[in-house]
Amino acid sequence: IEGERINLAAHLEQDQDFLASHKNLKLGDCLCGLVAQSGSVIISSDCFTDQRHSIQYASMEDHGHVIVPLKSPKGIEGVLCLYTKKNVFPNKRIQNLFQTIGIQVGTMVRNAKLYEEIKSLSLYDPLTGLANRRMMDIHLTKILIEAKRSDKRFYVLMLHYTKQKNLEEIDVFSQNPQKVNHSFFKSNKFNIPPNIKINCYLYRHFL
């Protein structure tokens, strides 16, 4: 869940009709959107007779649903949509089991998001988005290992760029050197092969 939108993170054996019809799903749309909005399990026995099942697609066949909210202490992280045969009604014990699974999976999803956020903060400057010295150390370590394994040389070129403006253009250069349009690099006529890794760092990262 991202804001008001629900993005399909993973699926099992769904066809293109299904994927296309669920591309722009929002909170409150169809069964999954209702679960994401309410935080309650929805059990639907027949996709064709349940009026809450508002999304229809050409290849849809008779089926039921058990849709479980993935909850964490922070809120609803997503939904788990399970297909069943038509007219299947899980008993209360099974419903409670699904609720428990939803809390466990939701907590794991939240922890994974927090890990990625912390990892990003440890490797990139939060103000500029530029990679920091720690990221440079990781890149150099990988390159050194590859060079030793293949018995090849590698080179490190450090350029001191004194201007403090156009940080966005420098970041473009760090992400994709082929698209750079900065006059500094154009004037020096850099011809950078696509396999060369470029990293930009602010001066304070070396202090």
mmCIF file of C-alpha atoms in Angstrom:
data_model
loop_
_atom_site.group_PDB
_atom_site.id
_atom_site.type_symbol
_atom_site.label_atom_id
_atom_site.label_comp_id
_atom_site.label_asym_id
_atom_site.label_seq_id
_atom_site.Cartn_x
_atom_site.Cartn_y
_atom_site.Cartn_z
ATOM 1 C CA ILE A 1 0.000 0.000 0.000
ATOM 2 C CA GLU A 2 1.387 3.384 -1.039
ATOM 3 C CA GLY A 3 -0.856 6.249 -0.016
ATOM 4 C CA GLU A 4 -4.240 5.642 -1.649
ATOM 5 C CA ARG A 5 -2.902 3.071 -4.100
ATOM 6 C CA ILE A 6 -2.499 -0.691 -3.815
ATOM 7 C CA ASN A 7 0.304 -2.165 -5.898
ATOM 8 C CA LEU A 8 0.446 -5.840 -6.821
ATOM 9 C CA ALA A 9 3.670 -7.026 -5.182
ATOM 10 C CA ALA A 10 3.480 -10.718 -6.117
ATOM 11 C CA HIS A 11 1.104 -13.202 -7.709
ATOM 12 C CA LEU A 12 0.895 -16.880 -8.576
ATOM 13 C CA GLU A 13 -0.210 -17.998 -12.060
ATOM 14 C CA GLN A 14 -2.430 -15.002 -12.814
ATOM 15 C CA ASP A 15 -2.949 -14.152 -16.491
ATOM 16 C CA GLN A 16 -2.561 -10.836 -18.306
ATOM 17 C CA ASP A 17 -6.286 -10.031 -18.056
ATOM 18 C CA PHE A 18 -6.061 -10.172 -14.279
ATOM 19 C CA LEU A 19 -2.869 -8.106 -14.141
ATOM 20 C CA ALA A 20 -4.236 -5.425 -16.470
ATOM 21 C CA SER A 21 -7.522 -5.069 -14.558
ATOM 22 C CA HIS A 22 -5.729 -4.679 -11.203
ATOM 23 C CA LYS A 23 -3.119 -2.184 -12.387
ATOM 24 C CA ASN A 24 -4.726 0.940 -10.904
ATOM 25 C CA LEU A 25 -6.279 -0.441 -7.729
ATOM 26 C CA LYS A 26 -7.114 2.077 -4.973
ATOM 27 C CA LEU A 27 -8.321 1.852 -1.387
ATOM 28 C CA GLY A 28 -11.983 0.841 -1.399
ATOM 29 C CA ASP A 29 -11.823 -0.743 -4.868
ATOM 30 C CA CYS A 30 -13.155 -4.285 -5.152
ATOM 31 C CA LEU A 31 -12.557 -6.779 -2.326
ATOM 32 C CA CYS A 32 -8.839 -6.158 -1.797
ATOM 33 C CA GLY A 33 -9.360 -2.412 -1.608
ATOM 34 C CA LEU A 34 -12.130 -2.846 0.955
ATOM 35 C CA VAL A 35 -9.889 -5.027 3.136
ATOM 36 C CA ALA A 36 -7.023 -2.527 2.866
ATOM 37 C CA GLN A 37 -9.425 0.214 3.916
ATOM 38 C CA SER A 38 -11.222 -1.563 6.752
ATOM 39 C CA GLY A 39 -8.528 -3.890 8.105
ATOM 40 C CA SER A 40 -11.027 -6.767 8.361
ATOM 41 C CA VAL A 41 -10.956 -10.191 6.728
ATOM 42 C CA ILE A 42 -13.405 -10.587 3.839
ATOM 43 C CA ILE A 43 -14.768 -13.985 2.821
ATOM 44 C CA SER A 44 -16.540 -14.083 -0.520
ATOM 45 C CA SER A 45 -18.098 -17.344 -1.714
ATOM 46 C CA ASP A 46 -18.835 -16.397 -5.341
ATOM 47 C CA CYS A 47 -17.056 -13.758 -7.410
ATOM 48 C CA PHE A 48 -20.006 -13.367 -9.808
ATOM 49 C CA THR A 49 -22.772 -12.842 -7.237
ATOM 50 C CA ASP A 50 -20.860 -10.773 -4.662
ATOM 51 C CA GLN A 51 -21.571 -7.129 -5.502
ATOM 52 C CA ARG A 52 -18.454 -6.044 -3.623
ATOM 53 C CA HIS A 53 -16.390 -7.806 -6.318
ATOM 54 C CA SER A 54 -16.477 -4.833 -8.674
ATOM 55 C CA ILE A 55 -13.545 -5.757 -10.919
ATOM 56 C CA GLN A 56 -14.417 -8.177 -13.716
ATOM 57 C CA TYR A 57 -12.138 -9.433 -16.487
ATOM 58 C CA ALA A 58 -12.591 -11.610 -19.573
ATOM 59 C CA SER A 59 -10.862 -14.784 -18.344
ATOM 60 C CA MET A 60 -12.434 -14.778 -14.869
ATOM 61 C CA GLU A 61 -13.878 -18.112 -13.747
ATOM 62 C CA ASP A 62 -16.043 -19.108 -10.777
ATOM 63 C CA HIS A 63 -14.134 -18.781 -7.527
ATOM 64 C CA GLY A 64 -14.349 -17.493 -3.974
ATOM 65 C CA HIS A 65 -12.004 -15.340 -1.903
ATOM 66 C CA VAL A 66 -10.424 -15.184 1.486
ATOM 67 C CA ILE A 67 -8.729 -11.786 1.733
ATOM 68 C CA VAL A 68 -6.583 -11.062 4.759
ATOM 69 C CA PRO A 69 -5.208 -7.669 5.892
ATOM 70 C CA LEU A 70 -1.462 -7.669 6.581
ATOM 71 C CA LYS A 71 -1.239 -5.671 9.798
ATOM 72 C CA SER A 72 1.695 -4.287 11.723
ATOM 73 C CA PRO A 73 1.802 -2.037 14.812
ATOM 74 C CA LYS A 74 2.169 0.859 12.363
ATOM 75 C CA GLY A 75 -0.984 0.037 10.379
ATOM 76 C CA ILE A 76 -2.072 -1.994 7.373
ATOM 77 C CA GLU A 77 0.900 -2.862 5.165
ATOM 78 C CA GLY A 78 -0.989 -4.760 2.442
ATOM 79 C CA VAL A 79 -3.451 -7.556 1.784
ATOM 80 C CA LEU A 80 -3.190 -11.270 1.062
ATOM 81 C CA CYS A 81 -5.757 -12.436 -1.500
ATOM 82 C CA LEU A 82 -6.431 -16.190 -1.588
ATOM 83 C CA TYR A 83 -8.662 -17.898 -4.132
ATOM 84 C CA THR A 84 -10.980 -20.700 -3.033
ATOM 85 C CA LYS A 85 -13.470 -22.903 -4.800
ATOM 86 C CA LYS A 86 -16.993 -21.551 -5.177
ATOM 87 C CA ASN A 87 -19.209 -21.657 -2.053
ATOM 88 C CA VAL A 88 -16.394 -22.344 0.426
ATOM 89 C CA PHE A 89 -16.983 -20.924 3.910
ATOM 90 C CA PRO A 90 -14.015 -21.240 6.339
ATOM 91 C CA ASN A 91 -15.090 -21.753 9.942
ATOM 92 C CA LYS A 92 -14.275 -19.347 12.776
ATOM 93 C CA ARG A 93 -11.117 -21.208 13.771
ATOM 94 C CA ILE A 94 -9.714 -20.915 10.241
ATOM 95 C CA GLN A 95 -10.665 -17.247 10.110
ATOM 96 C CA ASN A 96 -8.776 -16.605 13.362
ATOM 97 C CA LEU A 97 -5.793 -18.459 11.917
ATOM 98 C CA PHE A 98 -5.838 -16.172 8.869
ATOM 99 C CA GLN A 99 -5.966 -13.132 11.163
ATOM 100 C CA THR A 100 -2.885 -14.361 13.020
ATOM 101 C CA ILE A 101 -1.024 -15.064 9.781
ATOM 102 C CA GLY A 102 -1.914 -11.571 8.552
ATOM 103 C CA ILE A 103 -0.401 -9.969 11.662
ATOM 104 C CA GLN A 104 2.774 -12.057 11.404
ATOM 105 C CA VAL A 105 3.293 -11.348 7.697
ATOM 106 C CA GLY A 106 2.374 -7.672 8.103
ATOM 107 C CA THR A 107 4.949 -7.274 10.857
ATOM 108 C CA MET A 108 7.600 -8.903 8.676
ATOM 109 C CA VAL A 109 6.727 -6.571 5.791
ATOM 110 C CA ARG A 110 7.039 -3.563 8.093
ATOM 111 C CA ASN A 111 10.395 -4.770 9.436
ATOM 112 C CA ALA A 112 11.662 -5.270 5.876
ATOM 113 C CA LYS A 113 10.648 -1.693 4.990
ATOM 114 C CA LEU A 114 12.413 -0.335 8.070
ATOM 115 C CA TYR A 115 15.536 -2.308 7.206
ATOM 116 C CA GLU A 116 15.609 -0.840 3.689
ATOM 117 C CA GLU A 117 15.093 2.681 5.050
ATOM 118 C CA ILE A 118 17.915 2.307 7.571
ATOM 119 C CA LYS A 119 20.164 0.738 4.943
ATOM 120 C CA SER A 120 19.514 3.637 2.580
ATOM 121 C CA LEU A 121 20.256 6.199 5.301
ATOM 122 C CA SER A 122 23.542 4.439 6.061
ATOM 123 C CA LEU A 123 24.691 4.483 2.416
ATOM 124 C CA TYR A 124 23.243 7.705 0.976
ATOM 125 C CA ASP A 125 23.136 11.309 2.119
ATOM 126 C CA PRO A 126 19.490 11.987 3.101
ATOM 127 C CA LEU A 127 19.664 15.621 1.900
ATOM 128 C CA THR A 128 21.196 15.163 -1.562
ATOM 129 C CA GLY A 129 20.690 11.455 -2.235
ATOM 130 C CA LEU A 130 24.386 11.103 -3.077
ATOM 131 C CA ALA A 131 26.249 7.975 -2.013
ATOM 132 C CA ASN A 132 28.419 8.432 1.079
ATOM 133 C CA ARG A 133 31.855 7.146 2.025
ATOM 134 C CA ARG A 134 30.463 3.850 3.339
ATOM 135 C CA MET A 135 29.000 3.100 -0.090
ATOM 136 C CA MET A 136 32.358 3.934 -1.673
ATOM 137 C CA ASP A 137 34.083 1.485 0.692
ATOM 138 C CA ILE A 138 31.612 -1.251 -0.283
ATOM 139 C CA HIS A 139 32.167 -0.619 -4.012
ATOM 140 C CA LEU A 140 35.950 -0.577 -3.655
ATOM 141 C CA THR A 141 35.902 -3.809 -1.640
ATOM 142 C CA LYS A 142 33.825 -5.565 -4.318
ATOM 143 C CA ILE A 143 36.043 -4.260 -7.116
ATOM 144 C CA LEU A 144 39.203 -5.335 -5.275
ATOM 145 C CA ILE A 145 37.848 -8.861 -4.759
ATOM 146 C CA GLU A 146 36.869 -9.114 -8.430
ATOM 147 C CA ALA A 147 40.291 -7.841 -9.505
ATOM 148 C CA LYS A 148 42.112 -10.392 -7.324
ATOM 149 C CA ARG A 149 39.893 -13.215 -8.540
ATOM 150 C CA SER A 150 40.384 -12.371 -12.230
ATOM 151 C CA ASP A 151 44.007 -11.238 -11.815
ATOM 152 C CA LYS A 152 43.226 -7.872 -13.413
ATOM 153 C CA ARG A 153 44.074 -4.315 -12.540
ATOM 154 C CA PHE A 154 41.562 -1.704 -11.518
ATOM 155 C CA TYR A 155 41.925 2.054 -11.348
ATOM 156 C CA VAL A 156 40.458 4.720 -9.110
ATOM 157 C CA LEU A 157 40.096 8.283 -10.399
ATOM 158 C CA MET A 158 39.089 11.008 -7.934
ATOM 159 C CA LEU A 159 38.009 14.420 -9.265
ATOM 160 C CA HIS A 160 37.702 17.407 -6.946
ATOM 161 C CA TYR A 161 34.622 19.353 -8.029
ATOM 162 C CA THR A 162 34.574 22.699 -6.222
ATOM 163 C CA LYS A 163 31.258 24.192 -7.349
ATOM 164 C CA GLN A 164 28.381 23.651 -4.933
ATOM 165 C CA LYS A 165 25.559 24.029 -7.438
ATOM 166 C CA ASN A 166 24.008 21.596 -9.874
ATOM 167 C CA LEU A 167 24.060 18.714 -7.385
ATOM 168 C CA GLU A 168 21.180 17.127 -9.270
ATOM 169 C CA GLU A 169 23.273 16.997 -12.445
ATOM 170 C CA ILE A 170 26.159 15.456 -10.508
ATOM 171 C CA ASP A 171 23.772 12.829 -9.132
ATOM 172 C CA VAL A 172 22.587 12.069 -12.690
ATOM 173 C CA PHE A 173 26.217 11.523 -13.581
ATOM 174 C CA SER A 174 26.636 9.121 -10.655
ATOM 175 C CA GLN A 175 23.558 7.111 -11.649
ATOM 176 C CA ASN A 176 23.969 7.075 -15.422
ATOM 177 C CA PRO A 177 27.174 8.594 -16.813
ATOM 178 C CA GLN A 178 25.917 8.189 -20.390
ATOM 179 C CA LYS A 179 23.131 10.758 -19.818
ATOM 180 C CA VAL A 180 25.246 13.473 -18.216
ATOM 181 C CA ASN A 181 24.893 16.931 -19.765
ATOM 182 C CA HIS A 182 27.095 19.018 -17.467
ATOM 183 C CA SER A 183 29.478 21.483 -19.174
ATOM 184 C CA PHE A 184 32.375 20.361 -16.965
ATOM 185 C CA PHE A 185 32.275 16.794 -18.240
ATOM 186 C CA LYS A 186 31.442 17.857 -21.808
ATOM 187 C CA SER A 187 34.403 20.217 -21.940
ATOM 188 C CA ASN A 188 36.766 17.446 -20.840
ATOM 189 C CA LYS A 189 35.233 15.101 -23.432
ATOM 190 C CA PHE A 190 34.929 12.166 -21.075
ATOM 191 C CA ASN A 191 34.150 8.947 -22.906
ATOM 192 C CA ILE A 192 32.964 6.670 -20.094
ATOM 193 C CA PRO A 193 32.249 3.011 -20.924
ATOM 194 C CA PRO A 194 28.899 1.735 -19.552
ATOM 195 C CA ASN A 195 30.632 -0.842 -17.319
ATOM 196 C CA ILE A 196 32.522 1.835 -15.335
ATOM 197 C CA LYS A 197 31.006 2.572 -11.924
ATOM 198 C CA ILE A 198 30.835 6.263 -11.029
ATOM 199 C CA ASN A 199 30.173 7.520 -7.505
ATOM 200 C CA CYS A 200 29.803 11.106 -6.305
ATOM 201 C CA TYR A 201 30.409 12.150 -2.704
ATOM 202 C CA LEU A 202 30.231 15.378 -0.798
ATOM 203 C CA TYR A 203 33.528 16.658 0.621
ATOM 204 C CA ARG A 204 32.452 16.220 4.228
ATOM 205 C CA HIS A 205 32.196 12.459 3.734
ATOM 206 C CA PHE A 206 36.011 12.284 3.638
ATOM 207 C CA LEU A 207 36.595 14.212 6.855
#
